Amino acid sequence: MALEETLRAVLVQGGTAPAALTRGFLAGLRTALADLPAGPGTAELAADLDAVLAAPAPEQPVAVVTAASPLRDALLDLAERLAPGSTSPSHDEGALWTAVHLNALRLSRREADLVRRAAEEAAVRSGAKLGRPGAAVTLHGPKDERLIPALKVDGRAVAPGLAVAVGGAPKTTGPVPAEMAAFAAMVPVLAGLDPGLHHCLQALEFSGLRGLAEPAARTGYVGHLNSRLEEVAGQRRHSGPWLESVVRLHEALCSVVHLPPAPEDSWWGEWRVACNDALSDAALDSGAGTVKFPPGRYRSVDDLTRHDIAIHYPERPGQVLACVRAWSSVHGIESPGRVIYAS
């Protein structure tokens, strides 16, 4: 079967984990391609991608209900406990398995380990087989991580999984800080898989948050992220304009959040911290300016931020939940930061 036919066969399985993952990869590739200079074959490749992505997903009747099974019931219970109301009767074991592991990424490491263990024990009890995600669903990163194990039920691959691997990762990307370059490659893929992700990138959404589950919102965000990557790559390393562009890239990456934002000791939170560290190092290495990240109590923020976003989160009233843009001063020109805080 030709590659295009294979892709169409996967995409037509609307609502399944393989379809969502494949669509996320192809959409990210198409957006990145649009931002590159024209070259041999790029127009033809873009047209082919448009044709594949334009294929309508089949409409699923409301009455369709996936057959019950002990594994599906266990995963459904886990998924609903993590994100109430996030499942539907059409979700099969693969979709629920993927959802549970995606939700684990926004939990503290301890809680995430408990959730993963519960999911894997349910899979083993049912006779399902766990595996290593293949190369097609492996992202480049600073360390090897299996974010979503591959899953086979009755010999059928129902979830391809998702992994991060050091092997084969591209060398340092020049002016783009390595941590930010790695995270920038992961975010578009995860945005295509995780319906709980939002963005608050002010250039696109001035005063609030928008769900990245909307294809138009996701396409707009990914295009803007790629533009900011190009801005950094086009500057002389350690210059003032380079530091300004790194601040803007940091904003694009840290503006992707769950509601409420994931804590610092979660997978997502650790990547936010890594981006903060990379930005701090960039400011120190350049000598062109300084950056600051607002403190934990919102009343202590003072004049470091502007156009902040308040969300109702009674568990942590008055706390800064996420810094989505750092305060910066480059060659004496100050730019305010921005935070999400609990009202």
Coordinates of C-alpha atoms in Angstrom, one line a residue:
M1 CA 0.0 0.0 0.0
A2 CA 1.4 3.5 -0.9
L3 CA 2.2 5.8 1.9
E4 CA -0.6 8.2 1.0
E5 CA -3.1 5.4 1.1
T6 CA -1.8 4.2 4.4
L7 CA -2.1 7.6 5.9
R8 CA -5.6 8.0 4.7
A9 CA -6.5 4.6 6.1
V10 CA -5.3 5.7 9.5
L11 CA -6.8 9.2 9.4
V12 CA -10.3 7.8 8.5
Q13 CA -10.4 6.1 11.9
G14 CA -11.7 9.3 13.5
G15 CA -11.5 9.4 17.3
T16 CA -8.8 6.8 17.6
A17 CA -5.3 7.4 19.1
P18 CA -3.4 6.5 15.9
A19 CA -5.6 8.9 13.9
A20 CA -5.0 11.7 16.3
L21 CA -1.3 11.2 16.5
T22 CA -0.9 10.9 12.8
R23 CA -2.9 14.1 12.1
G24 CA -0.9 15.9 14.7
F25 CA 2.4 15.0 13.1
L26 CA 1.2 15.8 9.6
A27 CA -0.3 19.2 10.6
G28 CA 2.9 20.2 12.4
L29 CA 4.9 19.2 9.3
R30 CA 2.6 21.1 7.0
T31 CA 2.9 24.3 9.1
A32 CA 6.6 24.1 9.4
L33 CA 6.9 23.5 5.6
A34 CA 5.0 26.7 4.9
D35 CA 7.5 28.7 6.9
L36 CA 10.6 27.4 5.0
P37 CA 12.1 28.9 1.8
A38 CA 10.8 27.2 -1.4
G39 CA 13.0 24.4 -2.6
P40 CA 12.8 21.4 -5.0
G41 CA 9.7 19.4 -4.3
T42 CA 8.4 21.5 -1.5
A43 CA 5.3 22.7 -3.4
E44 CA 4.4 19.1 -4.4
L45 CA 4.9 17.9 -0.8
A46 CA 2.8 20.7 0.6
A47 CA 0.0 19.9 -1.9
D48 CA 0.1 16.2 -1.0
L49 CA -0.1 17.0 2.7
D50 CA -3.0 19.4 2.1
A51 CA -4.8 16.7 0.2
V52 CA -4.3 14.1 2.9
L53 CA -5.3 16.4 5.8
A54 CA -8.3 17.7 3.9
A55 CA -9.9 14.2 3.8
P56 CA -13.0 14.5 6.0
A57 CA -13.2 12.5 9.1
P58 CA -16.1 10.1 9.2
E59 CA -19.1 11.2 11.2
Q60 CA -19.8 8.9 14.1
P61 CA -23.4 8.4 15.0
V62 CA -24.2 9.5 18.6
A63 CA -25.6 6.1 19.3
V64 CA -22.3 4.3 18.6
V65 CA -20.9 2.8 21.8
T66 CA -17.6 1.0 22.0
A67 CA -18.0 -2.6 23.3
A68 CA -17.3 -2.9 27.0
S69 CA -14.3 -4.8 28.3
P70 CA -12.6 -5.0 31.7
L71 CA -9.7 -3.0 30.4
R72 CA -11.9 -0.3 28.8
D73 CA -13.9 0.0 32.0
A74 CA -10.7 0.4 34.1
L75 CA -9.2 3.0 31.8
L76 CA -12.6 4.9 31.5
D77 CA -12.7 5.1 35.3
L78 CA -9.1 6.4 35.4
A79 CA -9.7 8.9 32.6
E80 CA -12.8 10.3 34.2
R81 CA -11.2 10.7 37.6
L82 CA -8.3 12.7 36.0
A83 CA -10.5 14.8 33.7
P84 CA -14.2 14.5 34.5
G85 CA -16.4 14.7 31.3
S86 CA -13.5 14.2 29.0
T87 CA -14.6 10.8 27.6
S88 CA -17.3 9.7 25.2
P89 CA -19.0 6.3 24.6
S90 CA -17.1 6.0 21.3
H91 CA -13.7 6.0 23.0
D92 CA -12.0 2.6 22.7
E93 CA -9.1 1.2 24.8
G94 CA -6.5 2.9 22.7
A95 CA -8.1 6.4 23.0
L96 CA -8.6 6.0 26.7
W97 CA -5.0 4.6 27.2
T98 CA -3.6 7.6 25.4
A99 CA -5.8 10.1 27.4
V100 CA -4.8 8.6 30.7
H101 CA -1.1 8.9 30.0
L102 CA -1.4 12.4 28.5
N103 CA -3.2 13.5 31.7
A104 CA -0.4 11.9 33.8
L105 CA 2.0 14.4 32.2
R106 CA 0.3 17.3 34.1
L107 CA 0.4 15.6 37.5
S108 CA 3.2 15.6 40.0
R109 CA 5.7 12.9 39.3
R110 CA 4.5 10.9 42.3
E111 CA 0.8 11.1 41.3
A112 CA 1.7 10.4 37.7
D113 CA 3.6 7.2 38.7
L114 CA 0.5 6.0 40.5
V115 CA -1.7 6.6 37.5
R116 CA 0.6 4.9 35.1
R117 CA 1.0 1.9 37.4
A118 CA -2.8 1.6 37.7
A119 CA -3.2 1.7 33.9
E120 CA -0.4 -0.8 33.3
E121 CA -1.7 -3.2 35.9
A122 CA -5.2 -3.1 34.3
A123 CA -3.6 -3.8 30.9
V124 CA -1.6 -6.7 32.3
R125 CA -4.7 -8.2 34.0
S126 CA -6.6 -8.1 30.7
G127 CA -3.8 -9.8 28.8
A128 CA -2.9 -6.7 26.8
K129 CA 0.7 -6.2 25.7
L130 CA 2.8 -3.1 26.4
G131 CA 5.5 -2.1 24.1
R132 CA 8.0 0.5 23.1
P133 CA 6.8 3.2 20.7
G134 CA 8.3 3.0 17.2
A135 CA 10.5 5.5 15.5
A136 CA 7.6 7.2 13.8
V137 CA 6.2 8.3 17.2
T138 CA 9.5 9.1 18.9
L139 CA 10.4 12.7 19.5
H140 CA 13.9 14.1 20.1
G141 CA 14.8 15.2 23.6
P142 CA 17.5 15.5 26.2
K143 CA 16.7 12.1 27.8
D144 CA 14.9 8.9 27.0
E145 CA 11.3 8.8 28.2
R146 CA 8.3 6.7 27.3
L147 CA 5.5 9.1 27.6
I148 CA 2.8 6.7 26.4
P149 CA 3.7 3.0 26.1
A150 CA 2.4 1.3 22.9
L151 CA -0.5 -1.0 23.6
K152 CA -1.8 -4.2 21.9
V153 CA -5.1 -5.8 22.7
D154 CA -5.9 -9.2 21.3
G155 CA -2.9 -8.8 19.0
R156 CA -4.2 -5.5 17.6
A157 CA -2.1 -2.3 18.0
V158 CA -4.7 0.0 19.5
A159 CA -2.3 2.8 20.7
P160 CA 1.1 3.5 19.0
G161 CA 2.4 5.3 22.1
L162 CA 4.7 8.3 22.2
A163 CA 8.4 8.5 23.4
V164 CA 11.2 10.9 23.7
A165 CA 14.7 9.7 22.9
V166 CA 18.3 11.1 22.9
G167 CA 19.5 8.9 20.1
G168 CA 19.5 10.5 16.7
A169 CA 18.6 13.9 18.2
P170 CA 19.9 16.8 16.0
K171 CA 23.0 18.6 17.2
T172 CA 22.7 22.0 18.8
T173 CA 20.5 24.2 16.7
G174 CA 22.8 27.2 16.5
P175 CA 21.4 30.3 18.0
V176 CA 18.3 28.5 19.4
P177 CA 18.8 27.2 23.0
A178 CA 18.9 23.4 22.9
E179 CA 16.2 23.0 25.6
M180 CA 13.8 25.4 23.8
A181 CA 14.5 23.7 20.4
A182 CA 13.6 20.3 21.8
F183 CA 10.4 21.5 23.6
A184 CA 9.4 23.4 20.4
A185 CA 9.4 20.1 18.5
M186 CA 7.3 18.4 21.2
V187 CA 4.6 21.0 21.8
P188 CA 2.9 20.8 18.3
V189 CA 2.6 17.0 18.5
L190 CA 1.2 17.1 22.1
A191 CA -1.2 19.9 21.1
G192 CA -2.6 17.6 18.4
L193 CA -3.2 14.8 20.9
D194 CA -4.2 16.5 24.2
P195 CA -7.6 18.2 24.2
G196 CA -6.9 19.7 27.6
L197 CA -4.1 22.0 26.3
H198 CA -4.8 25.8 25.8
H199 CA -2.6 28.7 24.7
C200 CA -2.6 32.3 25.8
L201 CA -0.1 33.7 23.4
Q202 CA -1.0 37.4 23.5
A203 CA -0.2 38.1 19.9
L204 CA -3.0 35.7 18.9
E205 CA -5.3 35.7 21.9
F206 CA -5.0 39.1 23.6
S207 CA -6.9 38.7 26.9
G208 CA -7.5 35.1 27.6
L209 CA -7.0 31.4 26.7
R210 CA -8.0 29.4 23.7
G211 CA -8.2 25.6 23.4
L212 CA -5.7 24.0 21.1
A213 CA -8.2 21.2 20.3
E214 CA -9.6 23.7 17.8
P215 CA -7.8 23.0 14.5
A216 CA -7.7 26.7 13.5
A217 CA -6.3 27.7 16.9
R218 CA -3.7 25.0 16.8
T219 CA -2.6 25.9 13.2
G220 CA -2.3 29.6 14.2
Y221 CA -0.3 28.8 17.3
V222 CA 2.1 26.4 15.6
G223 CA 2.7 28.9 12.8
H224 CA 3.5 31.6 15.3
L225 CA 5.8 29.3 17.2
N226 CA 7.7 28.4 14.1
S227 CA 8.1 32.1 13.2
R228 CA 9.6 32.8 16.6
L229 CA 12.0 29.9 16.2
E230 CA 13.1 31.4 12.9
E231 CA 13.5 34.8 14.6
V232 CA 16.0 33.3 17.0
A233 CA 17.8 31.3 14.3
G234 CA 18.3 34.5 12.3
Q235 CA 20.0 36.5 15.0
R236 CA 23.7 36.7 15.9
R237 CA 24.1 34.7 19.1
H238 CA 24.4 36.7 22.3
S239 CA 23.4 40.0 20.7
G240 CA 20.6 42.2 22.1
P241 CA 18.2 41.3 19.2
W242 CA 19.0 37.6 19.8
L243 CA 18.1 37.9 23.5
E244 CA 14.8 39.7 22.6
S245 CA 13.9 36.9 20.2
V246 CA 14.7 34.2 22.9
V247 CA 12.4 36.1 25.3
R248 CA 9.6 35.9 22.6
L249 CA 10.3 32.2 22.0
H250 CA 10.1 31.5 25.7
E251 CA 6.7 33.2 25.7
A252 CA 5.4 31.1 22.9
L253 CA 6.5 27.9 24.6
C254 CA 5.3 28.8 28.1
S255 CA 2.0 30.1 26.9
V256 CA 0.8 26.5 26.3
V257 CA -0.9 25.3 29.5
H258 CA -3.6 23.1 31.0
L259 CA -6.3 24.5 33.3
P260 CA -5.1 24.8 35.9
P261 CA -1.5 24.9 34.8
A262 CA 0.5 21.8 35.7
P263 CA 2.6 22.1 38.9
E264 CA 6.4 22.5 38.7
D265 CA 7.1 18.9 39.7
S266 CA 5.1 17.5 36.7
W267 CA 6.4 16.7 33.3
W268 CA 5.0 19.9 31.8
G269 CA 6.1 21.9 34.8
E270 CA 9.7 20.6 34.5
W271 CA 9.8 21.7 30.9
R272 CA 8.6 25.2 32.0
V273 CA 11.5 25.3 34.5
A274 CA 13.9 24.1 31.8
C275 CA 12.8 27.0 29.5
N276 CA 13.1 29.5 32.4
D277 CA 16.7 28.2 33.0
A278 CA 17.5 28.4 29.3
L279 CA 16.3 32.0 29.1
S280 CA 18.2 33.0 32.3
D281 CA 21.3 31.5 30.8
A282 CA 20.8 33.4 27.5
A283 CA 20.5 36.7 29.4
L284 CA 23.6 36.0 31.4
D285 CA 25.6 34.8 28.4
S286 CA 24.6 37.7 26.2
G287 CA 25.3 40.4 28.8
A288 CA 22.7 42.5 26.9
G289 CA 20.0 42.4 29.5
T290 CA 18.2 40.7 32.4
V291 CA 15.1 38.6 32.9
K292 CA 12.9 38.1 35.9
F293 CA 10.2 35.5 36.7
P294 CA 7.4 36.8 39.0
P295 CA 7.3 35.4 42.6
G296 CA 4.8 32.8 43.9
R297 CA 2.4 35.2 45.6
Y298 CA 0.4 37.4 43.1
R299 CA 0.3 40.4 45.4
S300 CA 4.2 40.4 45.3
V301 CA 4.3 40.7 41.5
D302 CA 4.1 44.6 41.7
D303 CA 4.9 46.1 38.3
L304 CA 6.7 43.1 36.8
T305 CA 3.6 42.0 34.8
R306 CA 0.7 43.3 32.7
H307 CA -2.5 41.8 31.2
D308 CA -2.4 38.9 33.6
I309 CA -5.0 36.1 33.5
A310 CA -7.0 35.1 36.5
I311 CA -8.6 31.7 36.8
H312 CA -10.9 30.3 39.5
Y313 CA -8.8 27.9 41.4
P314 CA -9.8 27.9 45.1
E315 CA -7.2 25.4 46.1
R316 CA -4.4 28.0 45.6
P317 CA -6.0 31.5 46.0
G318 CA -3.7 34.4 45.3
Q319 CA -0.9 32.1 43.9
V320 CA 0.9 32.6 40.6
L321 CA 0.2 29.3 38.8
A322 CA 2.4 29.9 35.7
C323 CA 4.7 32.6 34.2
V324 CA 3.7 32.7 30.6
R325 CA 6.0 35.7 29.7
A326 CA 9.2 36.7 31.6
W327 CA 9.9 40.4 32.5
S328 CA 12.9 41.5 30.5
S329 CA 15.2 44.5 30.1
V330 CA 17.3 44.5 27.0
H331 CA 19.7 47.4 26.5
G332 CA 17.6 49.4 29.0
I333 CA 14.3 48.8 27.3
E334 CA 11.9 47.0 29.7
S335 CA 9.1 44.7 28.6
P336 CA 6.5 43.5 31.2
G337 CA 6.0 39.8 32.0
R338 CA 2.6 38.0 32.2
V339 CA 1.3 35.3 34.6
I340 CA -1.7 33.1 35.2
Y341 CA -2.9 33.3 38.8
A342 CA -5.6 31.8 41.0
S343 CA -8.4 34.2 41.9

